[in-house]
mmCIF file of C-alpha atoms and ligand atoms in Angstrom:
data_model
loop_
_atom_site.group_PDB
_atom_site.id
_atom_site.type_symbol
_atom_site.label_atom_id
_atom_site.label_comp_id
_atom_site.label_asym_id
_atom_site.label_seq_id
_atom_site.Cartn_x
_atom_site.Cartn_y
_atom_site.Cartn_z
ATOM 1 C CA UNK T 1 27.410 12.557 -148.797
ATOM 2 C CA UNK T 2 28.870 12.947 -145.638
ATOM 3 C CA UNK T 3 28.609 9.534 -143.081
ATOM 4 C CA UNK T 4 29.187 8.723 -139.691
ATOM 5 C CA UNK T 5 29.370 4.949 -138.172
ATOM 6 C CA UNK T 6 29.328 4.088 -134.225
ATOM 7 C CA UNK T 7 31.161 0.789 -134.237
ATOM 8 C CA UNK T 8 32.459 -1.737 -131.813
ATOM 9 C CA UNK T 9 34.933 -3.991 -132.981
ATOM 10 C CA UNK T 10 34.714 -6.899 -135.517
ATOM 11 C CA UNK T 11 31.439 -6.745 -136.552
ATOM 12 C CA UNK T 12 31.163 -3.141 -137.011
ATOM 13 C CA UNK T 13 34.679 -2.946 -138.854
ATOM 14 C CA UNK T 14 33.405 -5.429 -141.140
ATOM 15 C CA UNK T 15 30.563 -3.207 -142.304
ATOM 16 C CA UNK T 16 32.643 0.104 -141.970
ATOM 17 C CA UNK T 17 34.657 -1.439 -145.322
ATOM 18 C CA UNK T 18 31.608 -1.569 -147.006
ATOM 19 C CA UNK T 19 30.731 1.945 -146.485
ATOM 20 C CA UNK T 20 34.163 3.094 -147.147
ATOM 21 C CA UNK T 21 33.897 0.657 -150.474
ATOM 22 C CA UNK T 22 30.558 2.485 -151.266
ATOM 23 C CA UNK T 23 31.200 6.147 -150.321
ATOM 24 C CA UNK T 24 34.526 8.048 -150.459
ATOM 25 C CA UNK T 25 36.268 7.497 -147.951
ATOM 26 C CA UNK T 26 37.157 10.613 -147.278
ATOM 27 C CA UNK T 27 33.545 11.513 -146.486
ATOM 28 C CA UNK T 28 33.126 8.323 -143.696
ATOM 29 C CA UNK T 29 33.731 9.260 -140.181
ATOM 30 C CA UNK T 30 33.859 6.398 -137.873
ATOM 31 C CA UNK T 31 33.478 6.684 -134.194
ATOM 32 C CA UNK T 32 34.864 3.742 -131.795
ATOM 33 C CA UNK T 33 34.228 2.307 -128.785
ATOM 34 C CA UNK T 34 36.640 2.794 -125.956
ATOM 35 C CA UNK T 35 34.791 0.589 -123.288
ATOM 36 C CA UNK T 36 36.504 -2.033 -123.988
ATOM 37 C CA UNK T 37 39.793 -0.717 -123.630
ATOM 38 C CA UNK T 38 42.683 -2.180 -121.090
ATOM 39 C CA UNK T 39 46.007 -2.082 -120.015
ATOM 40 C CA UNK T 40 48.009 -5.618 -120.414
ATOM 41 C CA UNK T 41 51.874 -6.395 -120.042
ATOM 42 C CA UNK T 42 52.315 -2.527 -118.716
ATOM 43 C CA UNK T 43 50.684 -1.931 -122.576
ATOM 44 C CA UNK T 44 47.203 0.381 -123.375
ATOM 45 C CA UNK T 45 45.257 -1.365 -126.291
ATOM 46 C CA UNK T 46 41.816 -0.331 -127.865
ATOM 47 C CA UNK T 47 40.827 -3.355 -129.529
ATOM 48 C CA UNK T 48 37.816 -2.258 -131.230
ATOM 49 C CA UNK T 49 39.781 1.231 -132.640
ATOM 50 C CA UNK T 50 42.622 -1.308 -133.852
ATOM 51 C CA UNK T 51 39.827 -3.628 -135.551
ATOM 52 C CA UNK T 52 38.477 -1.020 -137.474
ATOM 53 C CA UNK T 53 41.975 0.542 -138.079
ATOM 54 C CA UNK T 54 43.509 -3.025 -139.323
ATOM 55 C CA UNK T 55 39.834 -3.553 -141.606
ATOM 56 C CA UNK T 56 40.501 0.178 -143.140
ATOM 57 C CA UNK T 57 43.831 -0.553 -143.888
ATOM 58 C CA UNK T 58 43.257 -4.475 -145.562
ATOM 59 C CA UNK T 59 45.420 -5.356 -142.637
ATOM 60 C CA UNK T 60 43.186 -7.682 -140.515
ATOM 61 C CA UNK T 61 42.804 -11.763 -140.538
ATOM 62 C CA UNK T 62 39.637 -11.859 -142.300
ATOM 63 C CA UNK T 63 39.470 -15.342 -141.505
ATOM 64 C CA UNK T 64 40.397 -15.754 -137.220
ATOM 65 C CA UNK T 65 38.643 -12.358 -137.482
ATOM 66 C CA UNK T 66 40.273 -10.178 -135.143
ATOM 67 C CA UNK T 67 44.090 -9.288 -135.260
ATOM 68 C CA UNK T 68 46.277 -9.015 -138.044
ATOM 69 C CA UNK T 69 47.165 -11.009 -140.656
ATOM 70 C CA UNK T 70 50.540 -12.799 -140.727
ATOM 71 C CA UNK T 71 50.489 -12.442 -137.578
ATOM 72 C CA UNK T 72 52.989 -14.088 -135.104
ATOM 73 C CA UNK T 73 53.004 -15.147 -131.141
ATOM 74 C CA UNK T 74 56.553 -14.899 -130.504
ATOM 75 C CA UNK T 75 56.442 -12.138 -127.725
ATOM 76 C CA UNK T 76 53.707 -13.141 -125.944
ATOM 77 C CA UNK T 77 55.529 -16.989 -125.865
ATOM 78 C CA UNK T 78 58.377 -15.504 -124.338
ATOM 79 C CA UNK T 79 56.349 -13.563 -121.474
ATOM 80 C CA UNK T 80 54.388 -17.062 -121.136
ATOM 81 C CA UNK T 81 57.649 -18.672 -120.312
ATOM 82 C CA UNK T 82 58.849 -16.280 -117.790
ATOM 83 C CA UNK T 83 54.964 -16.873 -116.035
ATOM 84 C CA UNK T 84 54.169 -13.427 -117.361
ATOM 85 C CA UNK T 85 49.510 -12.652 -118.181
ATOM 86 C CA UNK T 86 49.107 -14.132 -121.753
ATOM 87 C CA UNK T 87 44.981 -14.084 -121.474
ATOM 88 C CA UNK T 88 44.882 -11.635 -123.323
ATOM 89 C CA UNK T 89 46.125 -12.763 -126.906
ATOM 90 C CA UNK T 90 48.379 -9.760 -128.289
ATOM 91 C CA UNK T 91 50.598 -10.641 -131.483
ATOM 92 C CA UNK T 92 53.879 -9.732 -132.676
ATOM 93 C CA UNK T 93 52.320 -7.428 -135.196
ATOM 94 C CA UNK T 94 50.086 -6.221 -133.032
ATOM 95 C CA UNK T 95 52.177 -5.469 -130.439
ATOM 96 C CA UNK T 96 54.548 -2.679 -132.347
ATOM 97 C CA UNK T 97 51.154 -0.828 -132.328
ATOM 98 C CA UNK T 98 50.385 -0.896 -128.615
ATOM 99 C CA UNK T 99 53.938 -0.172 -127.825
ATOM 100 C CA UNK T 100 54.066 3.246 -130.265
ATOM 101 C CA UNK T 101 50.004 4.639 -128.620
ATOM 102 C CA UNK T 102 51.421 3.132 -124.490
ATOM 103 C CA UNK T 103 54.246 5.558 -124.869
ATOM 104 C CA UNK T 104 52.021 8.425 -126.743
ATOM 105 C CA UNK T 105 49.712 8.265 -123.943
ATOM 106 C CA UNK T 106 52.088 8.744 -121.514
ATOM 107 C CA UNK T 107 53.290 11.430 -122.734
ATOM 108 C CA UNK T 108 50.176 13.093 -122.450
ATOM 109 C CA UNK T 109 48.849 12.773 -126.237
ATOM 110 C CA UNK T 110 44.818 12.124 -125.905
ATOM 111 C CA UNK T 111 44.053 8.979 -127.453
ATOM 112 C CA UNK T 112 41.902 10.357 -130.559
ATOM 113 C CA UNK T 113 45.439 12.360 -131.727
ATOM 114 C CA UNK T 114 47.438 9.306 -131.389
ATOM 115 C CA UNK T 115 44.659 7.582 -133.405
ATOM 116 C CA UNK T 116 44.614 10.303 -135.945
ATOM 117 C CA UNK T 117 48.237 9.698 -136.447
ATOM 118 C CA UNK T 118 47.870 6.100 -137.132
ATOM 119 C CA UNK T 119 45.454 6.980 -139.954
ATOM 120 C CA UNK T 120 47.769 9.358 -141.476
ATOM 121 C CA UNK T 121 50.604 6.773 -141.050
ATOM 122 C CA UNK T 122 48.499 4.181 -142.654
ATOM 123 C CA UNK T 123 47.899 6.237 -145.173
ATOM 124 C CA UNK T 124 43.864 6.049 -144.874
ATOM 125 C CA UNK T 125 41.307 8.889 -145.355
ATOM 126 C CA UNK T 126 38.660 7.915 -143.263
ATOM 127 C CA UNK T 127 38.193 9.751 -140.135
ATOM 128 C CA UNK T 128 38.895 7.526 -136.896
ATOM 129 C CA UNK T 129 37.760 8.954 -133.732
ATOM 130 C CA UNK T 130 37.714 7.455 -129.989
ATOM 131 C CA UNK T 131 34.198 8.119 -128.874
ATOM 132 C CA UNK T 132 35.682 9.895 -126.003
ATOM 133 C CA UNK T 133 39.622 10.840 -124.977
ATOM 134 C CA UNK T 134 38.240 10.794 -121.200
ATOM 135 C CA UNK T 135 38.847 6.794 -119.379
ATOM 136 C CA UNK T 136 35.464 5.394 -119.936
ATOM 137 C CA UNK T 137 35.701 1.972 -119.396
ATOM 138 C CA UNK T 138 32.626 -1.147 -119.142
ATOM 139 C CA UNK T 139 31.708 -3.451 -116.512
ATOM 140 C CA UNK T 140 29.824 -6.323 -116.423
ATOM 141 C CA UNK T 141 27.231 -7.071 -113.640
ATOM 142 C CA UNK T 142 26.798 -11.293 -113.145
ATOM 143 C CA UNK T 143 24.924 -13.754 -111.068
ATOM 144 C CA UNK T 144 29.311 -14.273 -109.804
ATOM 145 C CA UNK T 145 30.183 -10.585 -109.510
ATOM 146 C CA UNK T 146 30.744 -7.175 -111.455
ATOM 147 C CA UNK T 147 34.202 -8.073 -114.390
ATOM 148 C CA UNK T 148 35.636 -6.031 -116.021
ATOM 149 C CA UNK T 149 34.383 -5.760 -119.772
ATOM 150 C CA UNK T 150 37.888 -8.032 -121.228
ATOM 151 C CA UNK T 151 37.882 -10.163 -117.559
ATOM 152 C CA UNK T 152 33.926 -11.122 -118.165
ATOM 153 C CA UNK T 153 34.550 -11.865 -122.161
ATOM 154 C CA UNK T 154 37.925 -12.912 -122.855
ATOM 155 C CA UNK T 155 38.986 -14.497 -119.785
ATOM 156 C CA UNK T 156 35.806 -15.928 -118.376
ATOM 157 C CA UNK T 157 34.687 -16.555 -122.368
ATOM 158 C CA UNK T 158 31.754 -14.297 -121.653
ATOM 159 C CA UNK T 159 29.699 -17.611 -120.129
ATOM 160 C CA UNK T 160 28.364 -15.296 -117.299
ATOM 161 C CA UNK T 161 24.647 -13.914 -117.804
ATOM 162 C CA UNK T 162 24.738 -10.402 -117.985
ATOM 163 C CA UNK T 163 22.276 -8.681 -115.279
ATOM 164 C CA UNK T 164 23.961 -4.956 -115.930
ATOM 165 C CA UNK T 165 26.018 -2.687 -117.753
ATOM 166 C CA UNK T 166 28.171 0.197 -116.477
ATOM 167 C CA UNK T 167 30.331 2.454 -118.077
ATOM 168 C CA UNK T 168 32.652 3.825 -115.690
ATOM 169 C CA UNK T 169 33.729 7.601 -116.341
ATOM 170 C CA UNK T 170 30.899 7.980 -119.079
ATOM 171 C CA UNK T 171 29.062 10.665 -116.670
ATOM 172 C CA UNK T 172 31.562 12.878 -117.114
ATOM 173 C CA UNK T 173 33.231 12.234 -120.347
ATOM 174 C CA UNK T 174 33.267 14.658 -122.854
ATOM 175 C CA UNK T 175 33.021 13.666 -127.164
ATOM 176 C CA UNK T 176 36.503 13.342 -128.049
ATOM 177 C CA UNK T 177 37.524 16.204 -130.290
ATOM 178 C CA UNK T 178 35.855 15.775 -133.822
ATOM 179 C CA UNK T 179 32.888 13.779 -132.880
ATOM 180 C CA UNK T 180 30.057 16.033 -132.366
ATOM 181 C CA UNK T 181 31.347 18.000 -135.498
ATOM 182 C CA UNK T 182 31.187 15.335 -137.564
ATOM 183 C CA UNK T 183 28.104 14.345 -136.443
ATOM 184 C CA UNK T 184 26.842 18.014 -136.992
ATOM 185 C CA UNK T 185 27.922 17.744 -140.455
ATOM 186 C CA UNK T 186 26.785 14.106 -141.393
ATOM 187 C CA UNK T 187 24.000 13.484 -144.454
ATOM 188 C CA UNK T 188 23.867 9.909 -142.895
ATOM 189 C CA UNK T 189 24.578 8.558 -139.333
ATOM 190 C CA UNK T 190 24.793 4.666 -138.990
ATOM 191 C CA UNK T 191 25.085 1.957 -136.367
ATOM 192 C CA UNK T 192 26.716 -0.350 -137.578
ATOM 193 C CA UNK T 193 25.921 -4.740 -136.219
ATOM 194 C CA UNK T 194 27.791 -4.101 -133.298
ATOM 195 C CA UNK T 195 27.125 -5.502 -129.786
ATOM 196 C CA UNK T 196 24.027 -2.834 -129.015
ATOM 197 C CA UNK T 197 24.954 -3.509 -125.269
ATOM 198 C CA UNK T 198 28.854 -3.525 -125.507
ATOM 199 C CA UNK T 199 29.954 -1.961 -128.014
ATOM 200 C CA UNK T 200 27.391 0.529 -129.182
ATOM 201 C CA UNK T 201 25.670 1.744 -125.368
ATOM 202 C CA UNK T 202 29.447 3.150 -124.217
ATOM 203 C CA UNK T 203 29.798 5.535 -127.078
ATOM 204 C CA UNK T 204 26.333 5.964 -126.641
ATOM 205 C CA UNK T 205 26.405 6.859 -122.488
ATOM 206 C CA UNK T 206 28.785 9.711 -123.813
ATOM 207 C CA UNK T 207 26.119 12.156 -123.457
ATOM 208 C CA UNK T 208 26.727 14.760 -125.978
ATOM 209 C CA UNK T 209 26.915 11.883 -128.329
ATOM 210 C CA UNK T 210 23.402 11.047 -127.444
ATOM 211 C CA UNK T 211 22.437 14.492 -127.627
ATOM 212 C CA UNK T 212 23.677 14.876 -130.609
ATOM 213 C CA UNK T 213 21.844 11.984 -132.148
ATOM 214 C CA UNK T 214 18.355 12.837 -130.398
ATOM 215 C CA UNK T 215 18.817 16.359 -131.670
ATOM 216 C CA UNK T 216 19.943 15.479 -135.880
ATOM 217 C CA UNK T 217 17.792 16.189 -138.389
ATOM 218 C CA UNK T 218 19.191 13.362 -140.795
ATOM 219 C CA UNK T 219 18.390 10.279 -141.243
ATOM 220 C CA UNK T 220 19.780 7.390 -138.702
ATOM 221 C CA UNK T 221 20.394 3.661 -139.690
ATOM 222 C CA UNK T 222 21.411 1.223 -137.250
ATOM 223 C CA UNK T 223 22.333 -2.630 -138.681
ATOM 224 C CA UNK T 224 20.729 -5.380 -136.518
ATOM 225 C CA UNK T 225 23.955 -7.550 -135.754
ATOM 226 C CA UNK T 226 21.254 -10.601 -135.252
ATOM 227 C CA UNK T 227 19.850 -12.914 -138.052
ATOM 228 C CA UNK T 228 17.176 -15.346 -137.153
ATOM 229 C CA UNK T 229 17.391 -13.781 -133.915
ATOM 230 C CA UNK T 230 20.736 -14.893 -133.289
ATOM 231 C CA UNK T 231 23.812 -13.206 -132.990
ATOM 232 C CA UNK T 232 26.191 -14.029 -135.845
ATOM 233 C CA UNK T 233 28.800 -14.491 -132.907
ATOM 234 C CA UNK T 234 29.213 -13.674 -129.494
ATOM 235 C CA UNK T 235 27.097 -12.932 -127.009
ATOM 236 C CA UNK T 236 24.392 -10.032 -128.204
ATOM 237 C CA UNK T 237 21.274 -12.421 -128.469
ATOM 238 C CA UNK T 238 21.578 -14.117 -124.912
ATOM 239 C CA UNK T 239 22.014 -10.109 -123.673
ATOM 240 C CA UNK T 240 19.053 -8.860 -125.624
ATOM 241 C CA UNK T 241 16.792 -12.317 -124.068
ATOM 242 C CA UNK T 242 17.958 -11.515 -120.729
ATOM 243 C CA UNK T 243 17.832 -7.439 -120.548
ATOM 244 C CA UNK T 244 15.232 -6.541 -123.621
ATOM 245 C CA UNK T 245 13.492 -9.741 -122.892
ATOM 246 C CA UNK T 246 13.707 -10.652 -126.285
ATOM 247 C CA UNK T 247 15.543 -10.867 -129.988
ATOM 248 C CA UNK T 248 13.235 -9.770 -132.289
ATOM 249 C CA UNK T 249 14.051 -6.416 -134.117
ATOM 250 C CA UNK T 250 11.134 -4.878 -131.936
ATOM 251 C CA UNK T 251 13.987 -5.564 -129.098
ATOM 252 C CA UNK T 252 17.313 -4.793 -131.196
ATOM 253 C CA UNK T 253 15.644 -1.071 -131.815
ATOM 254 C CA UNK T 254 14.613 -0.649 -128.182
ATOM 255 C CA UNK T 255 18.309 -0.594 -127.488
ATOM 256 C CA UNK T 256 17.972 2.512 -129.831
ATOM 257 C CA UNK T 257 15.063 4.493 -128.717
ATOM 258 C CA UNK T 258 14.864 7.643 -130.167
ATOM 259 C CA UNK T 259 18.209 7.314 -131.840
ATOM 260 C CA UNK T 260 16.755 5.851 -135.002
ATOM 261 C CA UNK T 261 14.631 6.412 -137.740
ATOM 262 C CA UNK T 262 15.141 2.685 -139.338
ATOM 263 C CA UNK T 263 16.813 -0.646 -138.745
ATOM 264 C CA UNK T 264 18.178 -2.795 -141.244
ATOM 265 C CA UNK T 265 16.824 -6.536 -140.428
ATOM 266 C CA UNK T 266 17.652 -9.474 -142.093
ATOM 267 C CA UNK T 267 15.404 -11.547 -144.265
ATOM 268 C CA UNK T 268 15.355 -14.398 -141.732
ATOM 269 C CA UNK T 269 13.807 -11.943 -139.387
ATOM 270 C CA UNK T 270 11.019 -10.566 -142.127
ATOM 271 C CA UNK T 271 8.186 -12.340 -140.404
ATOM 272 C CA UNK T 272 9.263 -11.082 -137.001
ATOM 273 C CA UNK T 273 8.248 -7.447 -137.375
ATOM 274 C CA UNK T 274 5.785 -7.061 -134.897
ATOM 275 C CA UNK T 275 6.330 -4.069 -132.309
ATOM 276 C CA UNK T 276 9.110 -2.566 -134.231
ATOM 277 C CA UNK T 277 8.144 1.529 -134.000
ATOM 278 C CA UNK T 278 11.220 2.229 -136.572
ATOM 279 C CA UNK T 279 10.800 1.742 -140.587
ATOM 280 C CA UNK T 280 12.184 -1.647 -141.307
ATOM 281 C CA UNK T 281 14.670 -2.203 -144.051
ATOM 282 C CA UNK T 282 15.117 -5.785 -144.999
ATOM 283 C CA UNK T 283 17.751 -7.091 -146.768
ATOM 284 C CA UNK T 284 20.667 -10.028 -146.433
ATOM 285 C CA UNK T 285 22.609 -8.869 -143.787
ATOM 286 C CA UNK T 286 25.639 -11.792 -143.448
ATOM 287 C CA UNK T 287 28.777 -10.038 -144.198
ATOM 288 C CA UNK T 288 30.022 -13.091 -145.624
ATOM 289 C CA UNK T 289 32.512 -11.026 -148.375
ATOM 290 C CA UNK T 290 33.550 -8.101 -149.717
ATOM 291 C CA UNK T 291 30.350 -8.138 -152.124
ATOM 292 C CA UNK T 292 27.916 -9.138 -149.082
ATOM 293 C CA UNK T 293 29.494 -6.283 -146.910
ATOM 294 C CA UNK T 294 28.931 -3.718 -150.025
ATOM 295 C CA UNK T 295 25.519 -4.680 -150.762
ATOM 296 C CA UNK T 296 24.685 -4.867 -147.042
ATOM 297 C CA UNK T 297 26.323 -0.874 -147.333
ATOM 298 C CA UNK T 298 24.288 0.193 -150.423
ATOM 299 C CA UNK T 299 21.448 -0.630 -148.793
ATOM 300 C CA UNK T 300 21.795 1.076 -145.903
ATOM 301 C CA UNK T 301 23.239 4.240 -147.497
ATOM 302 C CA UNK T 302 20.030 3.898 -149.538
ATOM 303 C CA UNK T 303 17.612 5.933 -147.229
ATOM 304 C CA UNK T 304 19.515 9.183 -148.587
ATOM 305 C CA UNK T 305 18.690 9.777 -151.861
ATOM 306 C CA UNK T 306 21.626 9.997 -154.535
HETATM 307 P P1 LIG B 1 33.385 -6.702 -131.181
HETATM 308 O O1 LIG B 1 33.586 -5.356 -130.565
HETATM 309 O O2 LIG B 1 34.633 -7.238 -131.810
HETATM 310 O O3 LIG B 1 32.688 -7.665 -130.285
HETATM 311 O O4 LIG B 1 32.442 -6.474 -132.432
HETATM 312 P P2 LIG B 1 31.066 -5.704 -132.640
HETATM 313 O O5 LIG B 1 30.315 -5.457 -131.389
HETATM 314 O O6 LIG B 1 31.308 -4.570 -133.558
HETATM 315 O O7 LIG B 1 30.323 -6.825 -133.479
HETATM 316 C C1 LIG B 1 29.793 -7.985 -132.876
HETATM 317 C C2 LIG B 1 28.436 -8.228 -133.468
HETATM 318 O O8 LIG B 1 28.568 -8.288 -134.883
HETATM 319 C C3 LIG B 1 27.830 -9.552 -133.040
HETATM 320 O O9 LIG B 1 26.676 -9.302 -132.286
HETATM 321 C C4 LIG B 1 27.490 -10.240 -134.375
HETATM 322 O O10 LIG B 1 26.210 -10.824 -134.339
HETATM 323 C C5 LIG B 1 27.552 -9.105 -135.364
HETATM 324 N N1 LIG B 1 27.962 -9.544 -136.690
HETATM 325 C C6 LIG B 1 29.147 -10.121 -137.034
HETATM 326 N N2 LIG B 1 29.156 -10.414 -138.349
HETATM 327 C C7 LIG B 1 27.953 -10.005 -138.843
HETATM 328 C C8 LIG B 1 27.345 -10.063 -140.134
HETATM 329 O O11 LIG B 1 27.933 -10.541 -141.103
HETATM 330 N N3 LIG B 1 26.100 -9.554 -140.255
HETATM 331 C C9 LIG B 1 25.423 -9.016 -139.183
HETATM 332 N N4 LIG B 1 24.192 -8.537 -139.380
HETATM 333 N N5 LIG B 1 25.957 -8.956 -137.953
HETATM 334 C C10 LIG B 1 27.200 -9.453 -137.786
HETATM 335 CA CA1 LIG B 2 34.489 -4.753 -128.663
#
């Protein structure tokens, strides 16, 4: 059975190893957000690609959850001493990757061939695609000004309301190579719990990924990344109340209107069904190990029959 996963970052990575522990891995395809991608220290880093790359590749601090494990600060201690931009947190570890993709890019390699590479080098068989190899990048409308997606959540600890989204360069962005074939060729497409807002909207304002999706004719399962109503972390609950006006799953699938055929809700959320237009799967959805993250897979792979 051939998958695809849209994923942001931590959250999504976390479920993308269950459906690589699940399925072969070979037959998973996941597809990244690039919205949040930035240059710091001169360097051009795609956290939510590297999350998903480091969770493939058993490489990631499960516990801080983000970033490697064994990682180290040394570098970025030495550029804090000489008064160099350390709001961004990169590691030692970390930072070998950013340096080998900054000097790919210049030289002209798109992004989803540099990625590519880094699977091979890893050693992985999961696909890894940028949503897009055009510069798409988020923004973040507040009540104190329009940030930049890493200035509005890193550095100002995403405290801000959000009153709008937009994805800069997503008008004319084209599906990085890859993308719309896998999606063409999927049994199963997935959302994974990501941010629906930041991490899941900018692959999907990539419009011949949305195309693609309103057009398939398999099934589609996105993962509500809320239990209870509340985000596990982060901010996705106070951006659902303030934009969808609400954080039932009713308002988690209206961030996927015709993109989905179920949602996967959590049991805390059973009673809470009202509104929801979209078959309701519901299950324990707290990725809080390797077992929870499978299960939390199965089920989701489940709507396909073996
Ligand atoms: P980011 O790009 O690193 O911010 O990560 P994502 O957008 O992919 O994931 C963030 C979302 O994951 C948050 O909204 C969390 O609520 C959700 N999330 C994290 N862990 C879990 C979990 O164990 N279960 C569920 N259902 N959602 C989770
Ligand atoms: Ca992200």
């Amino acid at each position: 059975m051939k998958i695809v996963v849209l994923s942001g970052g931590v959250g999504g990575a976390r479920f993308v190893q269950g459906v690589v522990e699940v399925a072969d891995p070979a037959d998973v395809t996941v597809v990244g957000n690039v919205g949040d991608d930035l240059e710091v220290l001169g360097m051009c880093v795609s956290p939510d690609l590297d999350s998903i790359l480091y969770a493939l590749a058993g490489l990631n601090d499960e516990r801080r959850g983000w970033g490697r494990a064994g990682e180290t600060w040394n570098a970025l201690e030495s550029a804090a001493a000489l008064h160099g931009e350390t709001w961004f947190r990169l590691g030692d570890l970390d930072l070998g990757l950013h340096l080998v993709r900054t000097q790919a890019l210049r030289s002209g390699e798109p992004l989803s061939a540099v990625t590519a590479g880094f699977v091979r080098a890893l050693g992985l068989e999961t696909g890894l695609l940028p949503a897009t190899d055009d510069r798409l990048r988020t923004w973040i409308t507040t009540p104190e000004g329009e940030f930049t997606f890493q200035d509005w959540f890193v550095a100002r600890g995403h405290r801000d309301d959000v009153d709008a989204l937009r994805f800069e360069g997503a008008e004319t962005a084209s599906a990085a190579p890859g993308v719309l074939e896998a999606i063409d060729a999927a049994d199963l497409l997935l959302l994974a719990p990501s941010n629906p807002y930041v991490s899941l909207a900018p692959i999907l304002a990539v419009q011949a990924i949305r195309d693609a999706l309103e057009h398939r004719h398999v099934p589609c399962v996105a993962v509500s990344p809320l239990i209870g109503g509340r985000a596990v972390k982060g901010p996705a609950d106070r951006m659902l109340s303030r934009l969808a006006g609400g954080t039932s799953p009713a308002h988690v699938a209206s961030c996927y209107t015709g993109l989905i055929d179920s949602l996967v809700v959590d049991e805390a959320d059973a009673d809470a069904l009202d509104g929801l237009d979209v078959r309701a799967i519901v299950t324990r959805t707290l990725m809080t190990g390797a077992d929870a993250r499978r299960r939390l897979a199965e089920t989701a792979l489940g709507v396909v029959p073996a």
